[in-house]
GROMACS .gro file of C-alpha atoms in nm:
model
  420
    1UNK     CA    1   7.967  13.230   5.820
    2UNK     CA    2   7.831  13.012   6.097
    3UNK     CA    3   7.959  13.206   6.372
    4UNK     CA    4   7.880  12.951   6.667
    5UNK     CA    5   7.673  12.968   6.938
    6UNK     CA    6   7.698  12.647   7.117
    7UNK     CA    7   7.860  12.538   7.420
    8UNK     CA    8   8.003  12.173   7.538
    9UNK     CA    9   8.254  11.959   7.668
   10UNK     CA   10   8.513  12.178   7.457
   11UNK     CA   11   8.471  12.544   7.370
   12UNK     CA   12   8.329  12.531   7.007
   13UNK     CA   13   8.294  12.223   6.902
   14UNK     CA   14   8.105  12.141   6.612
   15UNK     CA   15   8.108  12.513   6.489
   16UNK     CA   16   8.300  12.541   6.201
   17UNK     CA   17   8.305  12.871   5.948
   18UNK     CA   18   8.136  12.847   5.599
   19UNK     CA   19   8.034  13.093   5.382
   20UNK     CA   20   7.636  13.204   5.301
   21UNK     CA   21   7.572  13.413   4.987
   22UNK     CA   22   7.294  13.499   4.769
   23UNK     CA   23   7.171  13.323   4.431
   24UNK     CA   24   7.320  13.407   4.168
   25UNK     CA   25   7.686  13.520   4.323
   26UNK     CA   26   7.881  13.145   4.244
   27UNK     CA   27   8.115  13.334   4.042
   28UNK     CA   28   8.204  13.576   4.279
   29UNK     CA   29   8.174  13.319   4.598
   30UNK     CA   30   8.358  13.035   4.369
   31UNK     CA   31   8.680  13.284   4.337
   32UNK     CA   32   8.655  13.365   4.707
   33UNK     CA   33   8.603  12.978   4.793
   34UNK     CA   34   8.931  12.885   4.530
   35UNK     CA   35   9.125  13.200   4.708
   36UNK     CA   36   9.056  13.064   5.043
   37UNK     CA   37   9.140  12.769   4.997
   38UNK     CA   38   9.493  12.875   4.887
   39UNK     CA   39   9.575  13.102   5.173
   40UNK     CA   40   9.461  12.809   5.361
   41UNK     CA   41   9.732  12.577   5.158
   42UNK     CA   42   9.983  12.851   5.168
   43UNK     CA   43   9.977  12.891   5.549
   44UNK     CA   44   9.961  12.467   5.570
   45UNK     CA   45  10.293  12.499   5.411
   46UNK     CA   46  10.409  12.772   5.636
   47UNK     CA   47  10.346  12.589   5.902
   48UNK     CA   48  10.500  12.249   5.805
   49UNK     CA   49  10.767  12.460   5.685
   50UNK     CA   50  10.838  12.624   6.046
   51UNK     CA   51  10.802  12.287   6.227
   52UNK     CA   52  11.080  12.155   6.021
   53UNK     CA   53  11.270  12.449   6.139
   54UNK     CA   54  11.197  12.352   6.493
   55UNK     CA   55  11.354  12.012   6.431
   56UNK     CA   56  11.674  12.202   6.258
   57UNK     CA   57  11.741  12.396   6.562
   58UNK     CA   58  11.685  12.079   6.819
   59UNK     CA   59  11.918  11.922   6.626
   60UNK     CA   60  12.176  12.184   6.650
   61UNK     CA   61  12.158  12.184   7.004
   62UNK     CA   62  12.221  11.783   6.962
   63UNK     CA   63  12.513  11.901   6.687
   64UNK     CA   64  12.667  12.153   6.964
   65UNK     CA   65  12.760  11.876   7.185
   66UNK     CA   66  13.006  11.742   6.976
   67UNK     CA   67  13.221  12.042   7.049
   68UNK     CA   68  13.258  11.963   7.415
   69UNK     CA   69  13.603  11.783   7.368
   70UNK     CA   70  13.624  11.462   7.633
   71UNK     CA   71  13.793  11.646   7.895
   72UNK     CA   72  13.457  11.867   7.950
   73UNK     CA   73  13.632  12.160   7.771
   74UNK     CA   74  13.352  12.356   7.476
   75UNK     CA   75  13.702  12.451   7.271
   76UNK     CA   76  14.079  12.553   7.249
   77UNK     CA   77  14.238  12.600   7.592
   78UNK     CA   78  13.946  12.436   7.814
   79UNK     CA   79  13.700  12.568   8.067
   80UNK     CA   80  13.735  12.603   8.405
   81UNK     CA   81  13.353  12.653   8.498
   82UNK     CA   82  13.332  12.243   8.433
   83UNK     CA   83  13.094  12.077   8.228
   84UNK     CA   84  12.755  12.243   8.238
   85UNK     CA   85  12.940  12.565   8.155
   86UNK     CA   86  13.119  12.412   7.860
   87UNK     CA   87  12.752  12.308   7.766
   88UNK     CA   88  12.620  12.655   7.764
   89UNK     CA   89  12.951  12.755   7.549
   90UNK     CA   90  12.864  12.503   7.319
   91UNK     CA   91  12.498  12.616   7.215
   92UNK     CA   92  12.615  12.982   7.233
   93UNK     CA   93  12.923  12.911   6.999
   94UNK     CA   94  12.658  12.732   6.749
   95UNK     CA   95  12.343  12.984   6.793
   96UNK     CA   96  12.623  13.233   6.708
   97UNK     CA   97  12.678  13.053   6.375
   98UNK     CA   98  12.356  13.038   6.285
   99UNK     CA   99  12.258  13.382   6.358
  100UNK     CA  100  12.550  13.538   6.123
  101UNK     CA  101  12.394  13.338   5.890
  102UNK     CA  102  12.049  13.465   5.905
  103UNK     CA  103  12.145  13.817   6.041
  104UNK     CA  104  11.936  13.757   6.339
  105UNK     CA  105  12.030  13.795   6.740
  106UNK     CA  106  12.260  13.493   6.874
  107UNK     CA  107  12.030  13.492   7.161
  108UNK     CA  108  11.731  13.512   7.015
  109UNK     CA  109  11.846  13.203   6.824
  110UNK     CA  110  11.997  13.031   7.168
  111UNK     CA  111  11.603  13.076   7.296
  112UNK     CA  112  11.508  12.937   6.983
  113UNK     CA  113  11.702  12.646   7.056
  114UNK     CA  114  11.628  12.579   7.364
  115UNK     CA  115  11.223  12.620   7.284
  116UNK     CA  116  11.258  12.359   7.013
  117UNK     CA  117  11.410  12.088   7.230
  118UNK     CA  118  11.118  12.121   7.470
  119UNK     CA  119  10.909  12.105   7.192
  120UNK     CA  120  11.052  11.790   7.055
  121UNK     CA  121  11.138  11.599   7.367
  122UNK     CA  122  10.801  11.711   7.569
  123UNK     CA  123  10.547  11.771   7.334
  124UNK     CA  124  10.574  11.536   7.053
  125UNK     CA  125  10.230  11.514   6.968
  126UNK     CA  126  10.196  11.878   6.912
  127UNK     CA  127  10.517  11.879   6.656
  128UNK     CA  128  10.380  11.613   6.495
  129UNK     CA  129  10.047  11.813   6.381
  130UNK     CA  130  10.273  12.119   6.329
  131UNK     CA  131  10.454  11.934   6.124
  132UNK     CA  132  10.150  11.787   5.956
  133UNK     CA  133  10.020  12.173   5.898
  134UNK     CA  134   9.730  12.072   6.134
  135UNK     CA  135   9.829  12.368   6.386
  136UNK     CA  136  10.010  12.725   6.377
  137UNK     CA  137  10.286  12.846   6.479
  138UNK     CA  138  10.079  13.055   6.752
  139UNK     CA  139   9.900  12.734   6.837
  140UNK     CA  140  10.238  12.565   6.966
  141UNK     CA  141  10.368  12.860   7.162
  142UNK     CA  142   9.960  12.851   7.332
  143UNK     CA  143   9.986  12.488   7.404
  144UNK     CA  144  10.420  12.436   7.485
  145UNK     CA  145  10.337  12.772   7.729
  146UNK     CA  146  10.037  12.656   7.933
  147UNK     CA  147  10.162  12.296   7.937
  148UNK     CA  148  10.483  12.384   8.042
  149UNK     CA  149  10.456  12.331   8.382
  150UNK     CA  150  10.313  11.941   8.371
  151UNK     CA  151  10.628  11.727   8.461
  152UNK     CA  152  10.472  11.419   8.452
  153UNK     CA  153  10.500  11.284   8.066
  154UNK     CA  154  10.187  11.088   8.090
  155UNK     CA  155   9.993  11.392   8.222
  156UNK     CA  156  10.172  11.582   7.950
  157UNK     CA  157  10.040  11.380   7.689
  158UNK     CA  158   9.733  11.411   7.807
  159UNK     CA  159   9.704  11.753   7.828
  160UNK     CA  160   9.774  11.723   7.443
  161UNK     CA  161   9.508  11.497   7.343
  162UNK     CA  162   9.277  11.715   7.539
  163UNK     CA  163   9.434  12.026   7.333
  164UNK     CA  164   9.511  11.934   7.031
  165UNK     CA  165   9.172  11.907   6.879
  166UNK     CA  166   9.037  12.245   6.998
  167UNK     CA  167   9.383  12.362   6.841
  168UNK     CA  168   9.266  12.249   6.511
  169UNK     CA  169   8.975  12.407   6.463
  170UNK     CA  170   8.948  12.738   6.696
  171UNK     CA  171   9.229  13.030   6.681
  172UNK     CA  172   9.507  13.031   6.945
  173UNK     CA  173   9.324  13.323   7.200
  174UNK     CA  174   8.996  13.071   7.242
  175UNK     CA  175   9.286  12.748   7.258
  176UNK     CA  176   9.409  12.936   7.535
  177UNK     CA  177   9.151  12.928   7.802
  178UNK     CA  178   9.088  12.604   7.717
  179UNK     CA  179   9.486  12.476   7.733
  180UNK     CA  180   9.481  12.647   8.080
  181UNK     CA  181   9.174  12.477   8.180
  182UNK     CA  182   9.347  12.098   8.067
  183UNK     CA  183   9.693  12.253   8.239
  184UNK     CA  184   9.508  12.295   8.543
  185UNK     CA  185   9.385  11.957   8.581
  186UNK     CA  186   9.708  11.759   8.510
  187UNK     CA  187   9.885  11.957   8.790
  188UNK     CA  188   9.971  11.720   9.093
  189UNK     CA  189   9.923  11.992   9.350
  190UNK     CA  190   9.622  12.145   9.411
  191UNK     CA  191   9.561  12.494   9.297
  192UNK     CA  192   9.419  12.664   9.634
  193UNK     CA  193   9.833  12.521   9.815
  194UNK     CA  194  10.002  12.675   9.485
  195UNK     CA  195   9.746  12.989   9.482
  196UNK     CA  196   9.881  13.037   9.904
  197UNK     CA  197  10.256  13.001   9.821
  198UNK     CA  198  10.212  13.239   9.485
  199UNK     CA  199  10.013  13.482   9.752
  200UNK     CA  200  10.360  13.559   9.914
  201UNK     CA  201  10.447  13.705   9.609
  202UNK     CA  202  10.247  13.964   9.571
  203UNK     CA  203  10.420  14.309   9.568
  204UNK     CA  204  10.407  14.662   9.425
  205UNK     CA  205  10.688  14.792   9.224
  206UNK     CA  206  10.802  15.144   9.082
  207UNK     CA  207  11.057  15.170   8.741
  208UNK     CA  208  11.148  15.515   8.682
  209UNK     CA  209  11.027  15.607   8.277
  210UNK     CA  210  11.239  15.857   8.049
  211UNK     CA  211  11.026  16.221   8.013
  212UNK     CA  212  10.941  16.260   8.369
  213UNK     CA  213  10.738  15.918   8.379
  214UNK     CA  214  10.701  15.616   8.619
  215UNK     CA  215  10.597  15.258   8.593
  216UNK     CA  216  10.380  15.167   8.879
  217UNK     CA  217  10.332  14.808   8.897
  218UNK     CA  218  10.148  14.511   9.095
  219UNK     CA  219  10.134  14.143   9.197
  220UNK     CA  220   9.786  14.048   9.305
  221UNK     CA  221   9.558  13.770   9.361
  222UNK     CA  222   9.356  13.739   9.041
  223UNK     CA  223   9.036  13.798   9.186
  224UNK     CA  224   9.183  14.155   9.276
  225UNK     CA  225   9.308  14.248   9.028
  226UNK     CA  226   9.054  14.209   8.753
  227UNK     CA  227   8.830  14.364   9.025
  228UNK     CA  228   9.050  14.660   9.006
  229UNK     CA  229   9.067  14.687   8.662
  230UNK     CA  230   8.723  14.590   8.589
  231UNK     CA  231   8.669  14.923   8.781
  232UNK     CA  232   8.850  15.154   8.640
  233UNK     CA  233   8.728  15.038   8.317
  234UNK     CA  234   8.363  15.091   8.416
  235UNK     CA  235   8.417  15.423   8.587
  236UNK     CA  236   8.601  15.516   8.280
  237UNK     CA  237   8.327  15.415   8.042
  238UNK     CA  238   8.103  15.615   8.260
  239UNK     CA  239   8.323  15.950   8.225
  240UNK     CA  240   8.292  15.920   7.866
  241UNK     CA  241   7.924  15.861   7.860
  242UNK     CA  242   7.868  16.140   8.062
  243UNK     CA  243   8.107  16.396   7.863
  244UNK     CA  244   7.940  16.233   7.568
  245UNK     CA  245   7.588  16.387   7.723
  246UNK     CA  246   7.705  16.695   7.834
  247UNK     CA  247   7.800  16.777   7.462
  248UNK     CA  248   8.192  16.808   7.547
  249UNK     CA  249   8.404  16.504   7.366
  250UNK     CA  250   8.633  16.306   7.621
  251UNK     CA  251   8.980  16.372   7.467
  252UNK     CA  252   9.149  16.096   7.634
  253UNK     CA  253   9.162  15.747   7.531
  254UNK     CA  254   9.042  15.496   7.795
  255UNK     CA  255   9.387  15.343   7.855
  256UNK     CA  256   9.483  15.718   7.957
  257UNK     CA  257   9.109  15.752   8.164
  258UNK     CA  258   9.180  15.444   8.348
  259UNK     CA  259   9.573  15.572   8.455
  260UNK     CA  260   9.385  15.942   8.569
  261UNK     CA  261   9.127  15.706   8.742
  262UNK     CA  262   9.373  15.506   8.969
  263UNK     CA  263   9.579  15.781   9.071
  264UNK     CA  264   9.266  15.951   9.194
  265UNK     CA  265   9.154  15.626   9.402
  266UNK     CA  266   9.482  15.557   9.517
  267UNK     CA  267   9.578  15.935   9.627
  268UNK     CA  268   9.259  16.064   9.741
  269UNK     CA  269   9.016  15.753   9.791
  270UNK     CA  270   8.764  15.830   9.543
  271UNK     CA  271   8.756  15.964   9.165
  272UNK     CA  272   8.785  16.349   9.288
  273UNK     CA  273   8.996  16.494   8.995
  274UNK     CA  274   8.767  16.274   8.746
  275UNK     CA  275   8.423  16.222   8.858
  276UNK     CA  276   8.095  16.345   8.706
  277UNK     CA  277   7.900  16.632   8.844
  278UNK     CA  278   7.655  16.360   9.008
  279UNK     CA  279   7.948  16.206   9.132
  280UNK     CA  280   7.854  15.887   8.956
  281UNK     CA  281   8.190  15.756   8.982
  282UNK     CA  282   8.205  15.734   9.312
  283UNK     CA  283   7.956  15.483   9.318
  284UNK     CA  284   8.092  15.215   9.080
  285UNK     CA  285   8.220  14.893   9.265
  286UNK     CA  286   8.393  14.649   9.111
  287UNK     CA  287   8.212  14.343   8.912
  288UNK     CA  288   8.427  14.037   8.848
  289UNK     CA  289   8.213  13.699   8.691
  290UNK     CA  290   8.310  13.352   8.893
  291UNK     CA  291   8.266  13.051   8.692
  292UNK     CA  292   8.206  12.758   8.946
  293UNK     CA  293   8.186  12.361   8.875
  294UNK     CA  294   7.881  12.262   9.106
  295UNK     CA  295   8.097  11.983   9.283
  296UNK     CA  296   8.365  12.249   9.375
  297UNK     CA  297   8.103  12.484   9.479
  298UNK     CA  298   7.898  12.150   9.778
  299UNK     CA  299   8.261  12.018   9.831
  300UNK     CA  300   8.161  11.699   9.703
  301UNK     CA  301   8.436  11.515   9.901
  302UNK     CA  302   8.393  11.209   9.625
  303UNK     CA  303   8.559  11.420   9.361
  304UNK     CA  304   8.860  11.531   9.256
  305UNK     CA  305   8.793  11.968   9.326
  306UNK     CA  306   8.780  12.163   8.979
  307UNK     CA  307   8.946  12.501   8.971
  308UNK     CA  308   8.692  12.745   8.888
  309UNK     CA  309   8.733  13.033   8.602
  310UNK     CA  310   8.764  13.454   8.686
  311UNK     CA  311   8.606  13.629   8.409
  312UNK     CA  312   8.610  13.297   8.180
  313UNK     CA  313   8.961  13.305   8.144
  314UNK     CA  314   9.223  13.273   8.487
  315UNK     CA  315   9.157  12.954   8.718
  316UNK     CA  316   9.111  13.058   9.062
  317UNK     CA  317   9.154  12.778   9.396
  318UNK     CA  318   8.813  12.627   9.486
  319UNK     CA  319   8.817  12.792   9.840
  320UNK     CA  320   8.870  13.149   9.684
  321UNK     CA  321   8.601  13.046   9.459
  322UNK     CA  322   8.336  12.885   9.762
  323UNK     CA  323   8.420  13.246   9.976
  324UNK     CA  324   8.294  13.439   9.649
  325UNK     CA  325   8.036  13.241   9.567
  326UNK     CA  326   7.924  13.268   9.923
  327UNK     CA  327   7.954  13.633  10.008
  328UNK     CA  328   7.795  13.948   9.845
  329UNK     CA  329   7.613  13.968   9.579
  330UNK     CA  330   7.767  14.137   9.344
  331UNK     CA  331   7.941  13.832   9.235
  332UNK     CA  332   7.752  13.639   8.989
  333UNK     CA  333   7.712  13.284   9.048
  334UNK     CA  334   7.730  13.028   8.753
  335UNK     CA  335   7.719  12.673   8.759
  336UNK     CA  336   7.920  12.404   8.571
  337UNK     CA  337   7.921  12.050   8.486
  338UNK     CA  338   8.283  11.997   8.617
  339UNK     CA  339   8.347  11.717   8.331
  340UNK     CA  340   8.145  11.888   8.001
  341UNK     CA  341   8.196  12.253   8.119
  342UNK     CA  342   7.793  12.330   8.035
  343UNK     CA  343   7.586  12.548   8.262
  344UNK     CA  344   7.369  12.378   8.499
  345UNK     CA  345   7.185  12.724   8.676
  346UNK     CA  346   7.226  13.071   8.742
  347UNK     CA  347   7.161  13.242   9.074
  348UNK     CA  348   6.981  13.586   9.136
  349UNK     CA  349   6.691  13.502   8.933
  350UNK     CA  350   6.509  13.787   8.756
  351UNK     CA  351   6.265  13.761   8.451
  352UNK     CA  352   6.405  14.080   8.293
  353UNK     CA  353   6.807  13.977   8.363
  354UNK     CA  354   6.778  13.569   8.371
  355UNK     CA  355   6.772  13.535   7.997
  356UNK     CA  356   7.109  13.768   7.970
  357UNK     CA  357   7.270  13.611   8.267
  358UNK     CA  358   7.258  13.279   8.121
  359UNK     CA  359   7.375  13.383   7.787
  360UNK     CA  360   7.636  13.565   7.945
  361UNK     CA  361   7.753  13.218   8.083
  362UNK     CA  362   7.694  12.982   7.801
  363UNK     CA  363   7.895  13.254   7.506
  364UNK     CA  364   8.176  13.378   7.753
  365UNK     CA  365   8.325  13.539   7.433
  366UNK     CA  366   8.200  13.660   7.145
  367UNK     CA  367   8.104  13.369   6.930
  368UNK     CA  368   8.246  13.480   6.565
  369UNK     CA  369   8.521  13.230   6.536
  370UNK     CA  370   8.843  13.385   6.657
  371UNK     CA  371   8.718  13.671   6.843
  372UNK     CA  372   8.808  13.665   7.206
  373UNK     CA  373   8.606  13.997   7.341
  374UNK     CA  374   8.471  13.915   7.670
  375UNK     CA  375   8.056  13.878   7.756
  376UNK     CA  376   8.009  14.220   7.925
  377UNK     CA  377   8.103  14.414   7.601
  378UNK     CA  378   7.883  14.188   7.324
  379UNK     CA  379   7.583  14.277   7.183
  380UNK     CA  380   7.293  14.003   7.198
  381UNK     CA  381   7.207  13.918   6.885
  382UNK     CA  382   6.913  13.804   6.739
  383UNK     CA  383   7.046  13.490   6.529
  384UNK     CA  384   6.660  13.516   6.317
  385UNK     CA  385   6.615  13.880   6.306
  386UNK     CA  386   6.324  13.979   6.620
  387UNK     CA  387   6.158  14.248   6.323
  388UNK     CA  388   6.111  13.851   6.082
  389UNK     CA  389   5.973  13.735   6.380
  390UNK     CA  390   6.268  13.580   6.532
  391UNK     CA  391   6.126  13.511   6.918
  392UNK     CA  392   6.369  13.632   7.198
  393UNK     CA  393   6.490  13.295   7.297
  394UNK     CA  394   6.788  13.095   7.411
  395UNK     CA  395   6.806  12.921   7.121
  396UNK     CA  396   6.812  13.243   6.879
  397UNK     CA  397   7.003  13.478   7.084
  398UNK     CA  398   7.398  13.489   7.093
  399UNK     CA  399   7.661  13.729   7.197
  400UNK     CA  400   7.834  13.919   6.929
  401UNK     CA  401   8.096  14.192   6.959
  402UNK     CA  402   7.968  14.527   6.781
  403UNK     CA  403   8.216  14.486   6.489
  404UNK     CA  404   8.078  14.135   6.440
  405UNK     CA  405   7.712  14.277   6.514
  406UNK     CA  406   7.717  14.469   6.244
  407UNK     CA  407   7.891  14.259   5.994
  408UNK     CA  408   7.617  13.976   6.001
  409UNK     CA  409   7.360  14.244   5.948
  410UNK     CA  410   7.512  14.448   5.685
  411UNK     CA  411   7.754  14.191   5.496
  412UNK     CA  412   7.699  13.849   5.308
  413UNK     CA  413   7.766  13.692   5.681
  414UNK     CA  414   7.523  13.501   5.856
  415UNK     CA  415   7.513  13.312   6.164
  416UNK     CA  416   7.324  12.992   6.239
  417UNK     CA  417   7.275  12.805   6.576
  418UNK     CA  418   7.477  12.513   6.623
  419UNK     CA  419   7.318  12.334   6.903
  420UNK     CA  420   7.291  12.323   7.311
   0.00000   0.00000   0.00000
């Protein structure tokens, strides 16, 4: 394996996967190369396959309008909704055919319908490598969902030619961030108008449960809510190292450690039910990482303002992102090219936290291809082991998740550095 750990322009480029092994193992590795390759034929075919199946149920919706008799009517004995209702009767009475067919749900196969005419009318370029076997399935639904909201068909297509070659060689969670990165920029409106209107949105809901439960639900501005839960995942890592210490296991899960946790914050203010006997939970604020394009962060009036990133993932309006930059300082600060995405400087400069603070920024994810575990739970990694005398450097450090830790130490895996 190469598992990358670069940055540029777009997220992983240049990295691809290989395989390392020792002398004397081509048998072995030439079986695992010839199997590879056929599970990477076989899901080529898959995927052709299910593109043609896009265009089957596009044209079915074509196929249904041919029912619609010239009087507006969808069948026998007319409709009195008018045309657009006829229409709807029309798909339904064909997804129903189909689905008896393949003993599947006639609405399930009306959505299906419906998804594959977007697909072919407003992202052509994307069918075309599905169709090709370029792309997954996954990789479509990533791409049609972010780009769904660009109207404009020149926009739209680019949006693709910004996606489509990050589709081809990274898995659908990394295409994502990246797909609502190039969404982000082909919208007409800028984000911090659409972030105000969305802000009159936000609510709290309650759904009663079956066994005496309750769904408690929210609408927030990003920023708040991956505060909150960045919280209540920190306090409840805390609980569990402390029971850990105090030699008595933490018997619930940290889904069911973050639920105790809120209803103690909410109820009573702080973590009374929960806390440690320091009371170290009471402590804990809330850390949330703001990426920030330099130009957004001056308000370089001579360019176009670049959303920033929350956690390296949700684009947040350039005012939002100024205030937090701005304010306390338990928001770190990273800056961006705005065109190439690389980090231009760090803020709160210390020699024992700089290093990790910039590595923080350039991985973002943990860099084994596919895996889409955030910065704050990786390991740092020394790419040329420190114990061979492998310096503690930029250029031989990179953020692995522990299950990817230990498999380049302890498996035929190895990682190499693939540039700035």
């Amino acid at each position: 394996m190469e598992a990358e750990s670069s940055t540029s322009g777009v997220p992983g480029a240049g990295q691809v996967p290989g395989f390392t092994g020792a002398p004397g193992d081509s048998g072995v590795l030439g079986s695992l190369s010839a199997l590879t390759s056929a599970i990477v034929a076989a899901d080529r075919g898959i995927a052709q396959l299910q593109a043609g199946r896009e265009l089957l149920l596009a044209m079915a919706v074509e196929l249904s309008h041919g029912l619609i008799d010239d009087d507006g009517a969808a069948g026998p004995g007319g409709d009195p909704f008018g045309a657009a209702r006829a229409v709807e009767l029309a798909e339904r009475s064909v997804a129903a055919e189909i689905a008896t067919a393949t003993r599947t749900s006639d609405r399930a196969i009306q959505h299906q319908m419906g998804a594959a005419v977007e697909l072919v009318e407003r992202f052509p370029a994307t069918l075309q490598a599905f169709s090709q076997g370029r792309i997954s399935a996954a990789h479509v639904r990533v791409i049609r969902d972010a780009g769904t909201v660009i109207e404009d068909p020149a926009a739209r297509a680019r949006y693709e030619a910004a996606v489509l070659p990050v589709a081809e060689v990274q898995a659908p969670g990394r295409v994502r961030r990246h797909a609502a990165r190039e969404a982000e920029k082909a919208q007409p409106e800028p984000l911090n108008i659409r972030h105000e209107r969305a802000c009159e949105q936000r609510r709290v809901w309650l759904n009663p449960l079956p066994d005496g439960m309750a769904e408690l639900g929210a609408v927030l501005p990003a920023t708040l809510a991956h505060g909150v839960f960045g919280r209540l995942t920190t306090l409840a890592k805390v609980r569990e190292e402390t029971a850990s210490g105090a030699d008595t296991a933490e018997s619930r899960t940290r889904d069911q450690l973050r639920a105790d946790l809120l209803s103690d914050l909410l109820l009573h203010g702080a973590p009374s039910g929960h806390d440690t006997p320091d009371g170290l939970l009471a402590g804990i604020s809330a850390r949330v990482e703001v990426t920030v394009p330099v130009l957004t962060l001056i308000g370089d009036e001579t360019h176009e303002p670049v959303a920033a990133e929350l956690n390296g993932r949700h684009p947040i309006d350039p005012d939002t992102a100024r205030l937090l930059a701005g304010g306390v300082s338990a928001w770190n600060r990273v800056l961006t090219d705005p065109i190439s995405g690389a980090v231009l400087a760090v803020d709160r400069y210390r020699p024992s936290e700089d290093l990790q603070r910039l590595l923080h920024a350039r991985d973002s994810r943990c860099r084994f291809p596919g895996c889409n575990l955030p910065a704050n739970e990786l390991d740092l990694d020394h790419t040329q082991d420190a114990a061979h005398g492998g310096p503690t450097t930029l250029g031989n450090l990179a953020g692995l998740c522990r299950r990817h830790h230990v498999l380049k130490h302890h498996t035929r895996w190895s990682v190499k550095q693939a540039g700035p």
